[in-house]
Structure formats: structure tokens, C-alpha cells
Short mmCIF file of C-alpha atoms in Angstrom, two decimals:
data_model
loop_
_atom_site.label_atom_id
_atom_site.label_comp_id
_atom_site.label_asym_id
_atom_site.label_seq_id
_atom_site.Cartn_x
_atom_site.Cartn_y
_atom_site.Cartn_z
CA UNK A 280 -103.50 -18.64 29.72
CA UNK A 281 -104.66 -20.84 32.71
CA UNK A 282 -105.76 -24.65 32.18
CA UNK A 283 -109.25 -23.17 33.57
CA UNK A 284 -108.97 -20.54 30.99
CA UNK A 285 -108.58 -22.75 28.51
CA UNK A 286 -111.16 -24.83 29.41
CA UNK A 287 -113.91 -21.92 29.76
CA UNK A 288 -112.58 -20.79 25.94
CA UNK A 289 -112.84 -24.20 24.48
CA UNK A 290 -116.88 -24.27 26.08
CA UNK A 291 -117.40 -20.62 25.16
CA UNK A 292 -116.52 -21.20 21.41
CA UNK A 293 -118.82 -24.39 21.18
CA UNK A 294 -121.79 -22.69 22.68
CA UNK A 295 -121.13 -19.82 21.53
CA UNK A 296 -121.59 -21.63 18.03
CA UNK A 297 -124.60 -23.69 18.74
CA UNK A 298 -126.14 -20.34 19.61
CA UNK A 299 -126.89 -21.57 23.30
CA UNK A 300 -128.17 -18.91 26.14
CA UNK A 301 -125.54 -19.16 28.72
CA UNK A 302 -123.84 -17.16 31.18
CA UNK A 303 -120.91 -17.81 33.73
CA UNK A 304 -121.87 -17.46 37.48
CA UNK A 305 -120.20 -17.96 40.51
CA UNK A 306 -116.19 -17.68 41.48
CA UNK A 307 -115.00 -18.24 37.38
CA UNK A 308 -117.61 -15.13 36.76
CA UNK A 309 -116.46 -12.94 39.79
CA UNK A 310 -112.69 -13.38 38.82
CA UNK A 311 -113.26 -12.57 35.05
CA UNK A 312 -114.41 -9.38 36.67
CA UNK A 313 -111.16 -8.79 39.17
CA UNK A 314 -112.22 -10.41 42.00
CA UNK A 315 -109.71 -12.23 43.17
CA UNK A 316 -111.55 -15.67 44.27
CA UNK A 317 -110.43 -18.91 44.01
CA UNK A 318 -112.02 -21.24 40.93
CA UNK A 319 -112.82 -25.22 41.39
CA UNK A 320 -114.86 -25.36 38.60
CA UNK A 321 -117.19 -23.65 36.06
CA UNK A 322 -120.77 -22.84 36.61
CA UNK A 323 -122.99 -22.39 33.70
CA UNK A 324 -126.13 -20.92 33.68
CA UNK A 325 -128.62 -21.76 30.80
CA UNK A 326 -131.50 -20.75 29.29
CA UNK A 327 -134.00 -23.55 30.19
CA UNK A 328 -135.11 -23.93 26.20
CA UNK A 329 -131.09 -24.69 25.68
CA UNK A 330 -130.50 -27.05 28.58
CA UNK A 331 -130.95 -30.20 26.94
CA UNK A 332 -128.54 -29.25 23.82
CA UNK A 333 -126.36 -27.22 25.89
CA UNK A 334 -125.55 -30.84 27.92
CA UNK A 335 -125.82 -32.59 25.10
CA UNK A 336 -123.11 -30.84 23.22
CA UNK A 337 -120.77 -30.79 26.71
CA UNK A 338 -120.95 -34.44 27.12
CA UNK A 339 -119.28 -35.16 23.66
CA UNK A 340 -115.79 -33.29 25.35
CA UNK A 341 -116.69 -34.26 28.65
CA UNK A 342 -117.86 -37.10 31.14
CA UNK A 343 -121.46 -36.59 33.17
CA UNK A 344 -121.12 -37.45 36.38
CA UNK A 345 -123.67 -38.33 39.33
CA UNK A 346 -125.29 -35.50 41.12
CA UNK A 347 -125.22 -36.05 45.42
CA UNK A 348 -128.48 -35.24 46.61
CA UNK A 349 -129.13 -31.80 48.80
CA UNK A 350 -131.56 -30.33 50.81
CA UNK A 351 -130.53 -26.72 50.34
CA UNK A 352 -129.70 -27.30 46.57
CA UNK A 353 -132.68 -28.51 44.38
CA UNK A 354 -131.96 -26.69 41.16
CA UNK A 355 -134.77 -27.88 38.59
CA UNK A 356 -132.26 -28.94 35.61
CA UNK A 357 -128.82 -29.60 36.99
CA UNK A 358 -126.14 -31.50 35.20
CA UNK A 359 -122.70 -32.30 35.95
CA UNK A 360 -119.42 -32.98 33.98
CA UNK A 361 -116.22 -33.58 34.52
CA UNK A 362 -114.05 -32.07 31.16
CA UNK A 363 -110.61 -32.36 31.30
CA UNK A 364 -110.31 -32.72 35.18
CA UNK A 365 -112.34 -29.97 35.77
CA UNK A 366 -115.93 -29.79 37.23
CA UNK A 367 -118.69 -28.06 35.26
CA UNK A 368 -121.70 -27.45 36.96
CA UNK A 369 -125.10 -26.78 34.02
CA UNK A 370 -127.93 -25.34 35.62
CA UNK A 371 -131.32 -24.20 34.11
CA UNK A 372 -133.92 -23.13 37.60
CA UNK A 373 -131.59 -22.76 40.06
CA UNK A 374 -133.37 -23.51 43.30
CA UNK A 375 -131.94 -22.85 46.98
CA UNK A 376 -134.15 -23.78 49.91
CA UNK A 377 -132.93 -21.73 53.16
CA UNK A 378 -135.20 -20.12 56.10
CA UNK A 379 -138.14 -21.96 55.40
CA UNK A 380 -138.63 -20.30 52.19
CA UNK A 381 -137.45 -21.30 48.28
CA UNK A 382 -135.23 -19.16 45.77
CA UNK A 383 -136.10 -19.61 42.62
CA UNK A 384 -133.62 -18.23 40.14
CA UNK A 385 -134.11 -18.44 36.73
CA UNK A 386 -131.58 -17.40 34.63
CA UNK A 387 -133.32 -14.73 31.54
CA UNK A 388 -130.57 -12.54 31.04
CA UNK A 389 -126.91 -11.63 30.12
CA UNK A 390 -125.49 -8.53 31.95
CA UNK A 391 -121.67 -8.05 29.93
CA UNK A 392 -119.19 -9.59 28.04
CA UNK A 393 -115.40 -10.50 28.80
CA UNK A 394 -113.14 -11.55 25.83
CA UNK A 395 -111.36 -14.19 26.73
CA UNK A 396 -108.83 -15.30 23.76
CA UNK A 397 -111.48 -15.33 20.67
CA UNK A 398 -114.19 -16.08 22.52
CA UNK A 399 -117.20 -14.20 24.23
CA UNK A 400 -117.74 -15.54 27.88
CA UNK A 401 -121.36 -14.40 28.66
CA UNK A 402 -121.33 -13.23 32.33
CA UNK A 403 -123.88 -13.47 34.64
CA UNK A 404 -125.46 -10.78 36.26
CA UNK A 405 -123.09 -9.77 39.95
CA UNK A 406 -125.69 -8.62 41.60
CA UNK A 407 -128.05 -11.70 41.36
CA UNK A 408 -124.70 -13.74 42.61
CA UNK A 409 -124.53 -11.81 45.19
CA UNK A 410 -128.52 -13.03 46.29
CA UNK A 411 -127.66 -16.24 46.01
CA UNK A 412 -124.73 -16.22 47.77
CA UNK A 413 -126.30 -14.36 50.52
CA UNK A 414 -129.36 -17.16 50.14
CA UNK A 415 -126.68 -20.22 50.52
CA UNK A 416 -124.80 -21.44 53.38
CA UNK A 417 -121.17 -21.31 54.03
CA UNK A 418 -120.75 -18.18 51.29
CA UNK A 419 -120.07 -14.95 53.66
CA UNK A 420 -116.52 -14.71 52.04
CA UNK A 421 -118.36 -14.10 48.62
CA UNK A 422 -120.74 -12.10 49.92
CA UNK A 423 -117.95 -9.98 51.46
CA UNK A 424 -115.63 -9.98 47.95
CA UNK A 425 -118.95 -8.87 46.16
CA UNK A 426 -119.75 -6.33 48.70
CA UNK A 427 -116.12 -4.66 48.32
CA UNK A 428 -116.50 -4.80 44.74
CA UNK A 429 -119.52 -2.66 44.94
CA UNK A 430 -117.41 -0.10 46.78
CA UNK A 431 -115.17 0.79 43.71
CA UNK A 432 -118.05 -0.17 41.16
CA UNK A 433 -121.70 0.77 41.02
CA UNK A 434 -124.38 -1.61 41.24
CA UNK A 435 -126.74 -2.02 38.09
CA UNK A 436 -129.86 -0.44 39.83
CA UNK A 437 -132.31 -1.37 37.49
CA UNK A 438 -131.60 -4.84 38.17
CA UNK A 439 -131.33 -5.21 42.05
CA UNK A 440 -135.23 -3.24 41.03
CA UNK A 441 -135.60 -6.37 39.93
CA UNK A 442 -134.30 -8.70 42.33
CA UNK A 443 -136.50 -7.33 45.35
CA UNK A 444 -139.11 -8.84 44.04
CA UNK A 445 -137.80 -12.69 44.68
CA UNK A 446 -138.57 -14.06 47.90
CA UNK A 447 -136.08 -12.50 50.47
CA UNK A 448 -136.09 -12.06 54.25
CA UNK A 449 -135.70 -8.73 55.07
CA UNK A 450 -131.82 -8.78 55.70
CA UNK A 451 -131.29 -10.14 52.26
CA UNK A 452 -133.71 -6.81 50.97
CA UNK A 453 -131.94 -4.67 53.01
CA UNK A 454 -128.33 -5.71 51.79
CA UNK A 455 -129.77 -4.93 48.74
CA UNK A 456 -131.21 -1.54 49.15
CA UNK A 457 -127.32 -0.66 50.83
CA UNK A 458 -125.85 -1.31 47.17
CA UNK A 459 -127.49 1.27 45.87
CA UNK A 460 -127.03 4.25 48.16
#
């Protein structure tokens, strides 16, 4: 097992047991499901109602560390850590500002489960990564792993349903629609 795996276990089992409402986004959550990406660090999504605990237990195993300001980035609870030289991003309201308009993304739901030694890693759902990739700068090469992952595996209709109804431009809705046909 990888360092990172290790790492993503150890957090699993102790929010896991704290009963937090997390999920793993980004590059850790795309390679759990095959995508072969490269991980800098883990990205946990919480339930806003958890945030404060879910922090509180991480900085007992791990060290918080300042947050650089950014005007694309202004996620409403945002913490960072470093845990055993590796970055771990908590965020509760993720907010991107891009075009002139504001993503909101709140996180409400798990989609699936990976086992990863004993643990359950909560996964994020793909297809609102692939929205907020598509909403961020510099993130084509995501967009374009998700995108051939969606070749070989179905999109979860119900939910990009769902995500039409964010604030998109109309190449962003579009993108969306194509998963689905």
C-alpha cells in the first residue's frame, strides 16, 4: 500500500468513527476509481454541520497550515493540513468564481464506496468533479480523463439531472447533456 494510501486509511478510519459526512474529491477520488491521475494531496469534502469536528479531529494527527488567498477559489469553510508530509485540503461550500458568475457546490451526498484496507473511503460524486473541473482553470487534462472514463462507464443520469440546475454557461450544460447520450 502507497504512503498516500496509508494516509487516506488512517483519515478514513477516524472519520469514519466520529461518524463525520465526508467524501473524497478530486485526483485521490478519480484514481480510487481507475483513473490513472497523479495525487499531491487529499481533498475532503464535508458536510458543513461536520466541518468544525471533522478539522478538529485532523489537527490532532496533523499540522493546519495558512490558506493563500484566491480570486477564483473562495470556498466558504476551507481548511488546510499538512499530515505526515502530505497536503489535505477540508472543504465545506466549495465556491469557484469563473466567467463572471459563482459555483456554489455544496457537498449533500455520497455516490459509492471503495474499500481501501478496513476502511470505507466515501467517494464523491464523478460527475459533479467533472463541473468543477470544467468551472476551474488550468483542469482540461481532468476534464479529458473524466470524459474518457465516461466512454467505458455510464454517467449517473439522475444526478447530472441535478447538476443542470447550478449556474453553468451553456458549454458547461452542454458537456453535460453529451454524458448522457
Amino acid at each position: 500500500m502507497l504512503n498516500k494510501d496509508v494516509i487516506l486509511l488512517e483519515l478514513a478510519e477516524f472519520l469514519n468513527s466520529n461518524k463525520i459526512n465526508w467524501a473524497l474529491g478530486a485526483s485521490f477520488m478519480m484514481k480510487l476509481r481507475g483513473i490513472e491521475v497523479d495525487v499531491n494531496d487529499i481533498d475532503l469534502m464535508i458536510h458543513e454541520r461536520d466541518f468544525d469536528y471533522a478539522c478538529q479531529l485532523i489537527s490532532k494527527h496533523g499540522i493546519e497550515k495558512p490558506i493563500s488567498y484566491s480570486s477564483v477559489f473562495q470556498t466558504e469553510r476551507y481548511k488546510k493540513f499538512e499530515y505526515k508530509d502530505l497536503s489535505i485540503d477540508c472543504m465545506a461550500g466549495m465556491t469557484i468564481h469563473t466567467d463572471s458568475r459563482i459555483i456554489k457546490y455544496h457537498f449533500d451526498q455520497v455516490e459509492s464506496y471503495v474499500i481501501l484496507g478496513n476502511a470505507n473511503i466515501p467517494l464523491c460524486y464523478l460527475e459533479d468533479w467533472y463541473v468543477l473541473y470544467r468551472c476551474m482553470p488550468n483542469r482540461q487534462s481532468k476534464v479529458e480523463m473524466i470524459e474518457t472514463y465516461f466512454i467505458n462507464h455510464r454517467a449517473n443520469k439522475e444526478r447530472i439531472k441535478q447538476l443542470l440546475f447550478i449556474d453553468l454557461n451553456d458549454d458547461d450544460k452542454q458537456a453535460l447533456m453529451n454524458l448522457i447520450r
